[in-house]
Coordinates of C-alpha atoms and ligand atoms in Angstrom, one line a residue:
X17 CA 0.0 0.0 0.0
X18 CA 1.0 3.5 -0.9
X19 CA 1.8 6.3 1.6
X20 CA 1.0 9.3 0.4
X21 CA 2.3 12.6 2.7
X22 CA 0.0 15.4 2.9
X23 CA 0.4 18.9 3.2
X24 CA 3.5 18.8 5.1
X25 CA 5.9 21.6 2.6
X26 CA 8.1 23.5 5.3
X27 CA 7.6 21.5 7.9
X28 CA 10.0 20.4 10.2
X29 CA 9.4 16.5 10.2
X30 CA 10.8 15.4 13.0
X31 CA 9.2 17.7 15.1
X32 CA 5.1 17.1 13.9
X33 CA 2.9 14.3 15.1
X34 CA 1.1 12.9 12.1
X35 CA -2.1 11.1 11.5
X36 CA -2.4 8.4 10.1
X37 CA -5.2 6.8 8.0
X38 CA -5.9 3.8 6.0
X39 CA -8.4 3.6 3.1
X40 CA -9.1 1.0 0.8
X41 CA -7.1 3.4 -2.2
X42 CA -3.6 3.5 0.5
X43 CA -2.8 4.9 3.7
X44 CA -2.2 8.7 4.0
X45 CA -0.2 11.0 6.9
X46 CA -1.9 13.8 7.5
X47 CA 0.2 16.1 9.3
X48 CA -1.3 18.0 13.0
X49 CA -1.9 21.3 14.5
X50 CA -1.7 22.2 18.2
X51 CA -2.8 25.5 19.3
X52 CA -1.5 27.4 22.2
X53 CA -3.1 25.7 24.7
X54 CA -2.5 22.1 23.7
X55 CA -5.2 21.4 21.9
X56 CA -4.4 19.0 18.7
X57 CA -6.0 18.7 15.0
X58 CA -5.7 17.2 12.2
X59 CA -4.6 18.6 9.1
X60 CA -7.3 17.3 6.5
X61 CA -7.0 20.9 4.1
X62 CA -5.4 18.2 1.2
X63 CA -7.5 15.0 1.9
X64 CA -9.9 15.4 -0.8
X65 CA -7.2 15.8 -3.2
X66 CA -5.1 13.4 -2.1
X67 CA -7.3 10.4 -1.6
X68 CA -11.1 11.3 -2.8
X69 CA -12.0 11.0 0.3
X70 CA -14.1 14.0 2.5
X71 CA -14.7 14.1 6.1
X72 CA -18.3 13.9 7.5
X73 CA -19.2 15.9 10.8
X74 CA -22.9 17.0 11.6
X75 CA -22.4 20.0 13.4
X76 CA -19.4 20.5 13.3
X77 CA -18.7 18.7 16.7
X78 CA -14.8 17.9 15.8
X79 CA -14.5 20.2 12.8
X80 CA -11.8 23.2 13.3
X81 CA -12.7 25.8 10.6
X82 CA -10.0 28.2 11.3
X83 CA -7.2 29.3 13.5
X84 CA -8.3 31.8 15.6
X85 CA -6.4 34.1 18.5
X86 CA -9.4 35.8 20.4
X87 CA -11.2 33.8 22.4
X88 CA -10.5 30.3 24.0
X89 CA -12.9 27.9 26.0
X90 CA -12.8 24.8 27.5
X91 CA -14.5 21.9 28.5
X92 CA -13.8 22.4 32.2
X93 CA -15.1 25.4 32.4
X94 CA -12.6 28.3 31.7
X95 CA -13.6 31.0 29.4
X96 CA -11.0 33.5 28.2
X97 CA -11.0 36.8 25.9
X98 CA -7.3 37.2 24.4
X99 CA -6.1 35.3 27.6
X100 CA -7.6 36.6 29.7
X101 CA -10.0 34.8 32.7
X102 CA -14.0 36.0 32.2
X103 CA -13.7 36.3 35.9
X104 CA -11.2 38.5 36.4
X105 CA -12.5 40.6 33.3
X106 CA -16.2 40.7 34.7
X107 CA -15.1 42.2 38.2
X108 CA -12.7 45.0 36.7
X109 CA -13.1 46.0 33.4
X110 CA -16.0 47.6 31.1
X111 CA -18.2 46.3 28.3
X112 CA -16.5 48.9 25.6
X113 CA -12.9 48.0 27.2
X114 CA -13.4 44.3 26.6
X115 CA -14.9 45.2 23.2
X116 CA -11.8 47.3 22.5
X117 CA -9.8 44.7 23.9
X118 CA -11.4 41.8 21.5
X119 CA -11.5 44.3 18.5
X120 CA -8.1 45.5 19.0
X121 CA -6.2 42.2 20.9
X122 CA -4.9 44.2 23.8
X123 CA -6.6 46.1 26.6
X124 CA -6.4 50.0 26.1
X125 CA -4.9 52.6 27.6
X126 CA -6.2 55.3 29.2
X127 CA -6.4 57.7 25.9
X128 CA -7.4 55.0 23.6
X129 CA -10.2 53.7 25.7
X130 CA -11.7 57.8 25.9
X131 CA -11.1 57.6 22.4
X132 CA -13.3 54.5 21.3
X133 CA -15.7 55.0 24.0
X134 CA -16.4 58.3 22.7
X135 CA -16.2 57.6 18.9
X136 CA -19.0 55.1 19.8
X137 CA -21.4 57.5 22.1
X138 CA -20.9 60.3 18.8
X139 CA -22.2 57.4 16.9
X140 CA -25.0 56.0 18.9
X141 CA -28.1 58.2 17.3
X142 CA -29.7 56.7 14.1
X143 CA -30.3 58.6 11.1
X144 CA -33.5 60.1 10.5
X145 CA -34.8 58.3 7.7
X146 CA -33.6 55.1 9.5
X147 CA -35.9 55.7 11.8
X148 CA -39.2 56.1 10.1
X149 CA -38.1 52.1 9.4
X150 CA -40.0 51.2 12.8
X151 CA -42.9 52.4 11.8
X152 CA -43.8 49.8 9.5
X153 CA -44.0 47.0 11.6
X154 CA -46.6 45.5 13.5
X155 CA -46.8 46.5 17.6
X156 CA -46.1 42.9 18.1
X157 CA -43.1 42.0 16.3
X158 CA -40.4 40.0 17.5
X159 CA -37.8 42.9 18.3
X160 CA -35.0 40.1 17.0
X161 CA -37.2 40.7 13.6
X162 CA -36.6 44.4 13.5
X163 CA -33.1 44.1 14.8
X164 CA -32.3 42.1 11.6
X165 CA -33.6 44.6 9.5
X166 CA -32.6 47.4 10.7
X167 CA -29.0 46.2 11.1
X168 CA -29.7 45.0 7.1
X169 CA -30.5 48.7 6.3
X170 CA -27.7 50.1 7.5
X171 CA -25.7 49.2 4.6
X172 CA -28.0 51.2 2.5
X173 CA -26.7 54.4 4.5
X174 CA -22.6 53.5 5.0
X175 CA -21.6 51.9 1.7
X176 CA -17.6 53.0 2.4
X177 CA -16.5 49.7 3.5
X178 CA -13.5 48.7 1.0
X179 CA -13.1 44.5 2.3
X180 CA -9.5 44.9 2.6
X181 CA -9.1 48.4 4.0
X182 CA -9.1 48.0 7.8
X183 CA -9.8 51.1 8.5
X184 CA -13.1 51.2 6.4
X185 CA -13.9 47.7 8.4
X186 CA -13.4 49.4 12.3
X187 CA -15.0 52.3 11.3
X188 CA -18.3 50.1 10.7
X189 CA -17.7 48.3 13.8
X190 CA -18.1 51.3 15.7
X191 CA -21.2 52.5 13.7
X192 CA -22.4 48.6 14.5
X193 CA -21.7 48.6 18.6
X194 CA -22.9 52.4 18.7
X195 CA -26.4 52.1 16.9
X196 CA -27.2 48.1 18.2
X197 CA -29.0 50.2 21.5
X198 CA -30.7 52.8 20.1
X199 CA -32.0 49.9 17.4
X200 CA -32.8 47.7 20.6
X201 CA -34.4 50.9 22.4
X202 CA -36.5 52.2 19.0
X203 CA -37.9 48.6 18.9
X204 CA -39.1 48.6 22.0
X205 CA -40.7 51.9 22.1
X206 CA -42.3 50.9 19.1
X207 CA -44.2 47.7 20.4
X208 CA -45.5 50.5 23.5
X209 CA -45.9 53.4 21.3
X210 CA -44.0 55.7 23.2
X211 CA -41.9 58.6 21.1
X212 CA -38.4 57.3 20.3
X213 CA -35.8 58.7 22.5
X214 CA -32.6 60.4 21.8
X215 CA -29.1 58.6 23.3
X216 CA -27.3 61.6 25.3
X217 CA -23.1 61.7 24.7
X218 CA -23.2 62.5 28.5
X219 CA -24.3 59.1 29.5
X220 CA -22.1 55.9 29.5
X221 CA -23.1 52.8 26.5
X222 CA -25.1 51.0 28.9
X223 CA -26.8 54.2 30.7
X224 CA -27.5 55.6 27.4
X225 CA -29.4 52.4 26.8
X226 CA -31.5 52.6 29.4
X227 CA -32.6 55.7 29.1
X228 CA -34.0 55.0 25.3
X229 CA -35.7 52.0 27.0
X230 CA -37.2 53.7 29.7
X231 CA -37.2 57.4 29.6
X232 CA -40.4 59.1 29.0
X233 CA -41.0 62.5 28.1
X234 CA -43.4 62.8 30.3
X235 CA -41.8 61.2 33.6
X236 CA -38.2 60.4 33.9
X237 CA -36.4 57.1 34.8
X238 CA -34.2 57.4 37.6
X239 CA -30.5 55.5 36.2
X240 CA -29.6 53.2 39.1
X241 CA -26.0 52.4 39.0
X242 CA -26.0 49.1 40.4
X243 CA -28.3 48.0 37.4
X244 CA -26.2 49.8 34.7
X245 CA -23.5 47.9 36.3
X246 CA -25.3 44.8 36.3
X247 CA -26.1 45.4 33.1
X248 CA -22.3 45.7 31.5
X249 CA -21.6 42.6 33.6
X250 CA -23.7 41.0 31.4
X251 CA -23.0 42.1 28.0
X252 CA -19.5 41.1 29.2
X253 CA -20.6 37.8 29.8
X254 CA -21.9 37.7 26.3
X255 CA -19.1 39.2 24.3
X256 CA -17.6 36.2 22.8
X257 CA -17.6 32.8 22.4
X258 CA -15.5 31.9 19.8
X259 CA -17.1 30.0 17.4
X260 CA -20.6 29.4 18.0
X261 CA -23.3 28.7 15.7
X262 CA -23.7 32.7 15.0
X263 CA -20.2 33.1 14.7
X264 CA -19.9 30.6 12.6
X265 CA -22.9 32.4 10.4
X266 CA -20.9 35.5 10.4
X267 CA -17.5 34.1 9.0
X268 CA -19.0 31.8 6.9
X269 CA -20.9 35.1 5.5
X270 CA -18.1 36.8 5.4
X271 CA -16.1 34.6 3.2
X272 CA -18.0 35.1 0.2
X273 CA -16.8 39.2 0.8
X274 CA -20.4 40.4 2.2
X275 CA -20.3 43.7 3.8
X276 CA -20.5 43.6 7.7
X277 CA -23.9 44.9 7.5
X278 CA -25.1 41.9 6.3
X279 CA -22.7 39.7 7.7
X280 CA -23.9 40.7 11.0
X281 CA -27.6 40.7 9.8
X282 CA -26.8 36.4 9.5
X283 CA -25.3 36.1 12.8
X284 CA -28.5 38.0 14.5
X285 CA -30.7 35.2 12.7
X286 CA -28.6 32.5 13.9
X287 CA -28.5 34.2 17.5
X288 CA -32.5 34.0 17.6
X289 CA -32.9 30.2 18.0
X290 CA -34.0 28.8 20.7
X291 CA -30.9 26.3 20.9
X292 CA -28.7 29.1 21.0
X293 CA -29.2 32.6 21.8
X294 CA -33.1 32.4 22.2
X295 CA -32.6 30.2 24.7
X296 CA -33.0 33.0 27.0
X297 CA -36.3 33.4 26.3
X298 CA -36.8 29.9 26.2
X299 CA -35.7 29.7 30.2
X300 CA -38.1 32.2 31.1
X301 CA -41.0 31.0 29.3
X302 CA -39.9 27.4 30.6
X303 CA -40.4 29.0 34.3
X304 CA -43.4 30.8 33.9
X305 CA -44.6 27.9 32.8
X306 CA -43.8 25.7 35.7
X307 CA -45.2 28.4 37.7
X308 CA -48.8 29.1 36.0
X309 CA -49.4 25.7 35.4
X310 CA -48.5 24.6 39.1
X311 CA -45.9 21.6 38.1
X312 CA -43.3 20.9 40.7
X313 CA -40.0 21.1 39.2
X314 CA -39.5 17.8 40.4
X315 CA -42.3 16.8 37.8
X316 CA -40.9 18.8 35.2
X317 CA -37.3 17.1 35.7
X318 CA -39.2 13.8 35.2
X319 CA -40.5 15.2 31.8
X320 CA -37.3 15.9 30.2
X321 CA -36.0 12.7 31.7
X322 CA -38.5 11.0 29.4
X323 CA -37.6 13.4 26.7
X324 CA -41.3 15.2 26.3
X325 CA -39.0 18.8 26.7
X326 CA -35.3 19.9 27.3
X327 CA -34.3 21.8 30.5
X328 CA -33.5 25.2 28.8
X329 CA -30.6 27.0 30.0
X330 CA -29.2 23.5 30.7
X331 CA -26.3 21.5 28.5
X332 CA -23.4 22.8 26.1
X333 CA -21.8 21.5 23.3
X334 CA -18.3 22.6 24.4
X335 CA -18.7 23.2 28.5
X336 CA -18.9 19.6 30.1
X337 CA -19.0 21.1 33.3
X338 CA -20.5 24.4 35.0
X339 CA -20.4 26.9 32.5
X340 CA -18.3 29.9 34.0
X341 CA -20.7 32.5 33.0
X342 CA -23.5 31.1 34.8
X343 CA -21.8 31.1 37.7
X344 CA -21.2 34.8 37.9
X345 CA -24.5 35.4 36.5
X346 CA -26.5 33.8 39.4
X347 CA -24.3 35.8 41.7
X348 CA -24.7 39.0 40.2
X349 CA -28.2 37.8 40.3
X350 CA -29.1 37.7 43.7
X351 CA -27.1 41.0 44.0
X352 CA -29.4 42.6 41.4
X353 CA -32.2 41.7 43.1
X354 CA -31.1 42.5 46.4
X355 CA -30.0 45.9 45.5
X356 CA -34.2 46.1 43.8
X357 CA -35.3 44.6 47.1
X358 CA -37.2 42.1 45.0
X359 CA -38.4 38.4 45.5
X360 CA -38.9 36.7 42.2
X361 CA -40.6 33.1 42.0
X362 CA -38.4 32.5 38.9
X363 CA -35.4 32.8 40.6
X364 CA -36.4 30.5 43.6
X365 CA -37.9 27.6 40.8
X366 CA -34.2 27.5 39.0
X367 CA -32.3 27.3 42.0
X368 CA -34.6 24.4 42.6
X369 CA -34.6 22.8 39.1
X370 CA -30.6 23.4 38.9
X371 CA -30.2 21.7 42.7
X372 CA -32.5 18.6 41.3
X373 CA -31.0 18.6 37.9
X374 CA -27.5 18.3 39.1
X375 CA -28.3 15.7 41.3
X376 CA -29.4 13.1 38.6
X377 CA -28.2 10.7 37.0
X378 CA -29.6 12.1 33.7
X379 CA -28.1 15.4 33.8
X380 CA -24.6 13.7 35.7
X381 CA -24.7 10.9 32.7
X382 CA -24.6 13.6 29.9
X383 CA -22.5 16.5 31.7
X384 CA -25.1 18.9 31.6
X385 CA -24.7 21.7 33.5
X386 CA -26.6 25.1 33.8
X387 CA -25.4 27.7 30.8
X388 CA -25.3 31.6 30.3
X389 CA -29.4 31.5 29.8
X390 CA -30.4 29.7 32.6
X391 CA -30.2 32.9 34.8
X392 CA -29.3 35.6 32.8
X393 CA -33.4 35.9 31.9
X394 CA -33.8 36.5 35.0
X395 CA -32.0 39.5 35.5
X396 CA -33.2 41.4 32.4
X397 CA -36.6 40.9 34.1
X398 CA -35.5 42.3 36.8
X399 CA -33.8 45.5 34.6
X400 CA -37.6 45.5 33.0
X401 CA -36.1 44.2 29.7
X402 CA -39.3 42.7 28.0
X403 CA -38.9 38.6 27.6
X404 CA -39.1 39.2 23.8
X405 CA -36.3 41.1 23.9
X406 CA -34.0 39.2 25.7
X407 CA -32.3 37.6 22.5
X408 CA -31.7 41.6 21.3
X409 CA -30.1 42.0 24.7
X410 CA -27.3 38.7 24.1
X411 CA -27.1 40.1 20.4
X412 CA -25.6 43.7 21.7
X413 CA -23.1 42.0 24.0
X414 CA -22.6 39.2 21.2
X415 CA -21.8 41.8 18.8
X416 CA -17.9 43.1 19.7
X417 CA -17.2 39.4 19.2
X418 CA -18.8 38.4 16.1
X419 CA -16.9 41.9 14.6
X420 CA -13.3 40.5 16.2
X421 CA -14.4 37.4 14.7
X422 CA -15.4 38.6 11.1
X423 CA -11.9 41.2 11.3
X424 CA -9.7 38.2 12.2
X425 CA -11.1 36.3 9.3
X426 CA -10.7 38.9 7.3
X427 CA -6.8 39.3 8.0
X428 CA -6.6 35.2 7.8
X429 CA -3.7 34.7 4.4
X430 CA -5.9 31.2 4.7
X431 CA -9.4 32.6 4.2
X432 CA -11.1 31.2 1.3
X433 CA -14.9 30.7 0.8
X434 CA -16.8 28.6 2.9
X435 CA -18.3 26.0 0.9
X436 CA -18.9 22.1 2.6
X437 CA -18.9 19.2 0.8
X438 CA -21.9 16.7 1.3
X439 CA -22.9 13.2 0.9
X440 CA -25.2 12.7 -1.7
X441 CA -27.9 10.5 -0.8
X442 CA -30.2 10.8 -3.4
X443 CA -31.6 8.8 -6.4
X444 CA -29.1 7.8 -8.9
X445 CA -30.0 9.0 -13.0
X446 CA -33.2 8.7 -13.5
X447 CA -35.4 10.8 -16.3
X448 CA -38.0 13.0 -16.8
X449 CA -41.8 11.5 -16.8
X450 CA -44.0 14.2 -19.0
X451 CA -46.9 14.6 -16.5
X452 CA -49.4 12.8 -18.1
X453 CA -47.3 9.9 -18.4
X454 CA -46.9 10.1 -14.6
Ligands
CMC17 N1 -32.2 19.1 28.6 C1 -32.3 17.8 28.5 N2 -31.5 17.0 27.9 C2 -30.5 17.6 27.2 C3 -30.3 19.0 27.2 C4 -31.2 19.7 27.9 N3 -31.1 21.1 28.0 N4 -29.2 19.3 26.5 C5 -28.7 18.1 26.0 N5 -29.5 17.1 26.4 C6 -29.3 15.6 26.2 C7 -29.7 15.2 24.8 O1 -31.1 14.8 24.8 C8 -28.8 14.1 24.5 O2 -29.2 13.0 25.2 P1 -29.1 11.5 24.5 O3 -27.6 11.2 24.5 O4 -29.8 10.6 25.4 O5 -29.7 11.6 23.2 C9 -27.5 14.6 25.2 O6 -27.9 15.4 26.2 C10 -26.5 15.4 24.2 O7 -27.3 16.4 23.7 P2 -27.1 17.1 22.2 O8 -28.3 17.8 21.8 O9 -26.5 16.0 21.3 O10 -25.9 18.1 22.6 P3 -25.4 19.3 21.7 O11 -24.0 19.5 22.1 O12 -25.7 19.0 20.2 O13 -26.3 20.5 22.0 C11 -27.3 22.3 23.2 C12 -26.0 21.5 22.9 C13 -26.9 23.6 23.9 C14 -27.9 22.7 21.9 C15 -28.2 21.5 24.0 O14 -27.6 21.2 25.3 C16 -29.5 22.2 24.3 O15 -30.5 22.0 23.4 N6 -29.7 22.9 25.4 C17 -30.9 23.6 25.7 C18 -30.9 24.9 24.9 C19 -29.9 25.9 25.5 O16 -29.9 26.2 26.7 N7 -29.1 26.6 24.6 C20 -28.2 27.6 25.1 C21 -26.8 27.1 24.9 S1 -25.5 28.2 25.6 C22 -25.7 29.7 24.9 C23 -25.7 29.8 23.4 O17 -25.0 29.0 22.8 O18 -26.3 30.6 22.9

């Protein structure tokens, strides 16, 4: 049988693990990657070329598609953002500063954080045409519906983004982070028909927010610091994740040279489903549920055991074990609502389904643990953050990763289009019937 080397040109041999495989047509060394933190592949890029063979992976669950430098998470639980532990970034630093810090790859100084913090409040107004866009839907709408749209539009307004000219792609970023609040905000106002309001440059990102949500010309909301703090936790929290299923959308957009506009458009839709980002929604809807209907989440763990329904909030693909950001979120949880003097039923059902869950075999069996939605719904309600909003509200502190993500691709020498192969399973040659003959 033939060995056939792949892929291996300025390698140092001696110094690279290879893989090897054996197929009916010879046996093949593919040669393997580690990445900084140990973590091995397999080089398959000349496979198909090589041997005619293509790999098969539903969802990606051991597929690589790129090398990446921003974010890394592991099965144990540890979440970083260009090395650095979410813990240690969620007690000390801002939302814009680990945006910087993702967008950028280092944290800023002093100057360059004023500088980006205030190139985004200068940017955080929409244009006026924009926003006659909210008038055309319906009260209801899903505000992840209009977010999509909207963010669509705005590439009918800034069309100077040259793919290859850096500074065309940051300046968009900025527009994107700056306008994803004041999009969130207009949304909302829309489905209570209250006037839209205007962001202010003398309030911080996540103040300014609030204000849009809950301002009122005609009685003002009082800005409560522990809750604009409790809010940046959480769009920390949320900032990135390397590459998820809506990161995944906004790269694989991407490689076929999209603008951001739309890129980011994608990773919104991918964000809304309830197996990833609208899972959120998902938890809280789960709850009320439990609650209305009077089930005991005892009960309720039973049904998912059976598999009539999942435990949102629960399970990972990556994290086999407590998912870091939960943790910090039911914390900052029980601060939040502390700090509002509030009791909320929803809180005191999770602890009860998590203390259950964790306990059983089923959830042991499978490693599922709680993730970032299992709590995090319930703090938005506490902020008064609409449930069908609560998607939006992962989207804005989603989006400073999915830009890192799409500006590292970008400035990959090994991006090319994303195109899978497949299997084809269907009929072999068969021909046309004329419908009568059918
Ligand atoms: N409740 C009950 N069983 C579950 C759950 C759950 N939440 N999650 C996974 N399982 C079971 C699943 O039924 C399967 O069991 P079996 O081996 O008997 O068939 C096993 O665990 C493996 O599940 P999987 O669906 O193959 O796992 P996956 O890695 O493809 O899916 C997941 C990961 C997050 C989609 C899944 O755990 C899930 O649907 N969770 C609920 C939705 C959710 O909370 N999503 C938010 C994810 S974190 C934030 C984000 O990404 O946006």
């Amino acid at each position: 049988m033939e060995t056939r080397i792949l892929n291996i040109e300025g390698m140092n041999l001696e110094e690279k693990a290879f893989a090897k495989l054996i197929l009916p047509n010879g046996e093949f060394l593919l040669p393997t990657i580690t990445g900084t933190e140990g973590e091995n592949a397999i080089d398959i890029r000349d496979l198909r070329k090589n041997s005619g063979y293509v790999t098969y992976d539903p969802g990606f669950g051991n597929t690589a598609s790129c090398q990446s430098s921003i974010t890394y998470i592991s099965e144990d639980g540890i979440l970083r953002y260009r090395g650095i532990a979410i813990e240690e970034l969620a007690g000390k630093a801002t939302f814009l500063e680990v945006a910087y810090l993702l967008l950028y790859g280092k944290l800023p100084s002093d100057t360059e954080l004023k500088n980006f913090e205030s190139s985004i409040l200068r940017r955080m107004a929409l244009h006026e045409d924009l926003k006659r866009q909210f008038d055309v839907y319906p009260r209801d709408a899903h505000p992840m519906a209009i977010l999509a749209s909207v963010v669509s539009s705005l590439a009918a307004f800034y069309t100077d983004e040259k793919i290859g000219d850096p500074e065309s792609v940051y300046k968009n970023a900025t527009r994107l982070i700056a306008k994803f609040p004041t999009i969130a905000a207009y949304s909302y106002k829309k489905s209570i028909g209250h006037p839209y309001i205007y962001p202010r440059q003398d309030l911080n990102y996540c103040e300014n927010f609030l204000h849009m949500m809950f301002n009122h010309p005609s009685c003002s909301y009082e800005i409560i610091p522990e809750v604009v703090e409790a809010l940046d936790l959480l769009f920390i929290l949320h900032a990135d994740h390397e590459q998820n299923c809506s990161t995944s959308t906004a790269r694989l957009v991407r490689s076929s040279q999209s603008n951001i506009f739309a890129c980011i458009t994608s990773a919104i839709c991918a964000l809304w489903g309830p197996r990833h980002g609208g899972a959120n929604e998902a938890v809280i809807n789960m709850l009320n549920s439990i609650k209305n209907e009077g089930i005991s989440p005892s009960d309720f763990v039973e049904r998912v055991k059976k598999k009539q329904t999942r435990l949102m909030g629960f399970g990972h693909r990556v994290y086999k074990n407590y998912d870091p950001r939960a943790k910090i979120i039911k914390d900052a949880c029980h601060r939040l609502l502390k700090r509002l003097n509030r009791q909320d039923q929803l809180l005191d059902i999770a602890l009860e389904l998590e203390e259950i869950a964790l306990n059983d075999e089923y959830f042991i069996e499978r490693k599922l643990y709680p993730n970032v939605d299992f709590y995090s719904g319930i703090m938005y309600q506490a902020i008064g953050i609409p449930t069908k909003a609560f998607t939006v509200m992962f989207a804005i502190g989603r989006l400073p990763g999915w830009l890192s993500q799409i500006i590292e691709f970008d400035s990959d020498p090994d991006n090319k289009i994303g195109r899978p192969r497949q299997i084809y399973q269907g009929p072999n040659k068969t021909n046309y019937i004329p419908i009568l003959s059918r």
